[in-house]
PDB file of C-alpha atoms in Angstrom:
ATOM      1  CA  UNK X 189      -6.021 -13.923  14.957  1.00 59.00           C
ATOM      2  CA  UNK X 190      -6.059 -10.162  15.084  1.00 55.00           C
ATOM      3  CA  UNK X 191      -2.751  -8.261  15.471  1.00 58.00           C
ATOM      4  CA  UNK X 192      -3.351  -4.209  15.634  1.00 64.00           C
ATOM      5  CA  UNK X 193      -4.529  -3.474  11.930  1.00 67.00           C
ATOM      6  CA  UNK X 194      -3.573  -6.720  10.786  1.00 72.00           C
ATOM      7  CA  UNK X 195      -5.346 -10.250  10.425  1.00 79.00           C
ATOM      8  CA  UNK X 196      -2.816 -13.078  10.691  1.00 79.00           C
ATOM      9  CA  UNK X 197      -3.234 -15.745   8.238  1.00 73.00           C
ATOM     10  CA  UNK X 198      -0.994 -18.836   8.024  1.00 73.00           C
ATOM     11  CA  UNK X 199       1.315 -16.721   9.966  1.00 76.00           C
ATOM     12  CA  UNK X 200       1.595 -13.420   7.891  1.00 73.00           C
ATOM     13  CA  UNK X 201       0.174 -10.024   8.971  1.00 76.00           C
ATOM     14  CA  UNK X 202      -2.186  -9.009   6.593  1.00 76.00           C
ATOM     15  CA  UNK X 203      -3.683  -5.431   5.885  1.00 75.00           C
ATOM     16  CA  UNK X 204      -7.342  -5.261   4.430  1.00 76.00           C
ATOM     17  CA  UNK X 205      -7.951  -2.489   2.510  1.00 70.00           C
ATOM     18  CA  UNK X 206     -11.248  -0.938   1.551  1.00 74.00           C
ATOM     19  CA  UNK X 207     -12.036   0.677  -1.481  1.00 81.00           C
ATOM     20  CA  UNK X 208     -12.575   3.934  -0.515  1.00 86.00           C
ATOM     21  CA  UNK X 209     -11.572   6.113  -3.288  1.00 92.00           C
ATOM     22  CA  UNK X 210     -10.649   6.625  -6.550  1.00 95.00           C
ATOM     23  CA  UNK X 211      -6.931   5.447  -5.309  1.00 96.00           C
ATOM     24  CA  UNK X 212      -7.623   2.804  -3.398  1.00 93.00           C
ATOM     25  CA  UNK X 213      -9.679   1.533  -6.445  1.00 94.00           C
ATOM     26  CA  UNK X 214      -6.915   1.752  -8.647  1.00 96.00           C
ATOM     27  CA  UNK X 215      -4.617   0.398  -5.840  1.00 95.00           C
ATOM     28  CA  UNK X 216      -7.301  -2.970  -5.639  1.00 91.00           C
ATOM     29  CA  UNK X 217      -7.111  -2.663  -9.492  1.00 94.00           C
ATOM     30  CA  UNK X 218      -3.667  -3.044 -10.072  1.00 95.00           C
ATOM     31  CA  UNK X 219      -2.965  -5.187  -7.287  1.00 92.00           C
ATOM     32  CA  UNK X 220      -0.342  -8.417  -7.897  1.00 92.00           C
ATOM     33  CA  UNK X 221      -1.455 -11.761  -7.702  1.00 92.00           C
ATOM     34  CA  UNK X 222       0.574 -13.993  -6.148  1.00 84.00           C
ATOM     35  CA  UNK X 223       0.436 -17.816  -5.453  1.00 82.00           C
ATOM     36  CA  UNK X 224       0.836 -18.262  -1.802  1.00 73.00           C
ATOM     37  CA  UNK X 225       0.696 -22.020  -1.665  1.00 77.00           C
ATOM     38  CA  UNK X 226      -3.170 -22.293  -1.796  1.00 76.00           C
ATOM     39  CA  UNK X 227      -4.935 -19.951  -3.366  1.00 77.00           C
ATOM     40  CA  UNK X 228      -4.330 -16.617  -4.988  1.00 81.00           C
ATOM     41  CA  UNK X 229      -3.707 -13.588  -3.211  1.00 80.00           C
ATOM     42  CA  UNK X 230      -3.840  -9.987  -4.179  1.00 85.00           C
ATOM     43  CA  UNK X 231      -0.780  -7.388  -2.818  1.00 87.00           C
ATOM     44  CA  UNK X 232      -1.044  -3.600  -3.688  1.00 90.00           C
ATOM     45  CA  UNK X 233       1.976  -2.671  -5.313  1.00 94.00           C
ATOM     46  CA  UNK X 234       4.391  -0.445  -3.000  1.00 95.00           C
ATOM     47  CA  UNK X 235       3.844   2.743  -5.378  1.00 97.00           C
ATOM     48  CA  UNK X 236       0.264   2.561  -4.095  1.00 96.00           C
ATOM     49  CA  UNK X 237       0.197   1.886  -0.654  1.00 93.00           C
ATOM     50  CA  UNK X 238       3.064   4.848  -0.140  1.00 96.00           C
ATOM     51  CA  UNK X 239       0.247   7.007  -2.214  1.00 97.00           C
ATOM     52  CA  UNK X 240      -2.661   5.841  -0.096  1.00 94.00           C
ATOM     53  CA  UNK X 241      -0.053   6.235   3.360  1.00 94.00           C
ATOM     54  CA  UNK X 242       0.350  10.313   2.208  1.00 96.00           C
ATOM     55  CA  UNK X 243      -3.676  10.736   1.839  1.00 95.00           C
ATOM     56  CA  UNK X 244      -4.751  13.235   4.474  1.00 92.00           C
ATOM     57  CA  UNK X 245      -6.253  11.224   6.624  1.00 85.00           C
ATOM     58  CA  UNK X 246      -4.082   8.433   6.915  1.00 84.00           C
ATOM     59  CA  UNK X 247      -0.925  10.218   6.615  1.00 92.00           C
ATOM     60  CA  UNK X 248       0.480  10.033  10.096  1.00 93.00           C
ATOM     61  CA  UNK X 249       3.752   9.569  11.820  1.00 94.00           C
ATOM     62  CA  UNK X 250       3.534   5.971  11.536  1.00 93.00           C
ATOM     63  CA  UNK X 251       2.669   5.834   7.801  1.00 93.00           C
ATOM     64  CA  UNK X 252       5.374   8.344   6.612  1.00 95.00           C
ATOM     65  CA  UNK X 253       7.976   5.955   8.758  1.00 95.00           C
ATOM     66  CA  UNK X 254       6.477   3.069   6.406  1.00 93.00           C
ATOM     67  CA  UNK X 255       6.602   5.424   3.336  1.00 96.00           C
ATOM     68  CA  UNK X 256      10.334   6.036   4.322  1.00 97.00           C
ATOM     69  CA  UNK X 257      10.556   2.004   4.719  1.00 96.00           C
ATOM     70  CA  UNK X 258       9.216   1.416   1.371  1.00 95.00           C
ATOM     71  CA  UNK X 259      10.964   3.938  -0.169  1.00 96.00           C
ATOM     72  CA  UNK X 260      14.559   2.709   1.130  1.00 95.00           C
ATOM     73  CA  UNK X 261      13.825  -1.179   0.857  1.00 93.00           C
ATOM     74  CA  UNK X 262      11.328  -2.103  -1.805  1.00 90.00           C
ATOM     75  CA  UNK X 263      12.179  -2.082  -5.374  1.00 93.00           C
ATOM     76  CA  UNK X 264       9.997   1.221  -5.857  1.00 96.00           C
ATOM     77  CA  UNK X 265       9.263   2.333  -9.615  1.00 97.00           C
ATOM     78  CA  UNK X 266      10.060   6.097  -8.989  1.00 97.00           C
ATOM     79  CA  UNK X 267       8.694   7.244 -12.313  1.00 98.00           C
ATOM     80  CA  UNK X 268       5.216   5.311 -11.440  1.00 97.00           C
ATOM     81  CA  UNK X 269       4.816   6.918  -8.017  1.00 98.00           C
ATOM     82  CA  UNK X 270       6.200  10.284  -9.116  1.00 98.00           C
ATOM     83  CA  UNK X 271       2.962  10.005 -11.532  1.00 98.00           C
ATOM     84  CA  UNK X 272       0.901   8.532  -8.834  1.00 97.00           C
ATOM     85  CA  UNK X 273       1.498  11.500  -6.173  1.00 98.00           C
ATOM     86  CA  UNK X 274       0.818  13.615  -9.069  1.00 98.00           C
ATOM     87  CA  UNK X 275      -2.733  12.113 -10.404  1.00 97.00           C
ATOM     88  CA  UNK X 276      -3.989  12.444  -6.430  1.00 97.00           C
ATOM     89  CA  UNK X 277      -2.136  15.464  -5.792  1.00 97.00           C
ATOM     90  CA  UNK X 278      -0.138  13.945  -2.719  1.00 97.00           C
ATOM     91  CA  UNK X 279       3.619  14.729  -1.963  1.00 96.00           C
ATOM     92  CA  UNK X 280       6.547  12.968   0.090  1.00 93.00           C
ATOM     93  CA  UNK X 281       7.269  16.178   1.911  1.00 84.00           C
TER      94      UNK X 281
END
């Protein structure tokens, strides 16, 4: 079932997300693995996906109300997306 940008599997929206660049590499590179009661799944870590939200082109009024999101209710590692922004040259402002 598709669900605007999402795929619903087993009842969860999901988000594929290409490799398009060097950030979304990394992103798909350092991705968590979790056990979802079958088999393994792979979730970018919220330091990336605000990072690939503030790109350019994706960086719309949607994303920056799900960078906001993130920012205010996911246990964000400041330090690692301070470093992040700073390798792509992306900002929160």
């Amino acid at each position: 079932m598709i669900q605007q940008e999402h795929i619903i599997m087993g009842g969860i929206p999901v988000q594929i997300i290409p490799a398009h660049n060097a950030l979304a590499e990394d992103a798909v590179r350092e991705a968590a693995t979790l056990d979802m009661d079958g088999p393994d799944v792979q979730v970018i870590q919220p330091e990336y996906l605000i990072a690939l939200y503030l790109e350019p082109p994706a960086r719309t009024r949607k994303r920056l109300e799900r960078v906001a999101t993130l920012l205010e209710e996911s246990d964000v590692d400041r330090p690692r997306l301070d470093a992040l922004l700073k390798k792509y040259n992306l900002t929160l402002t």
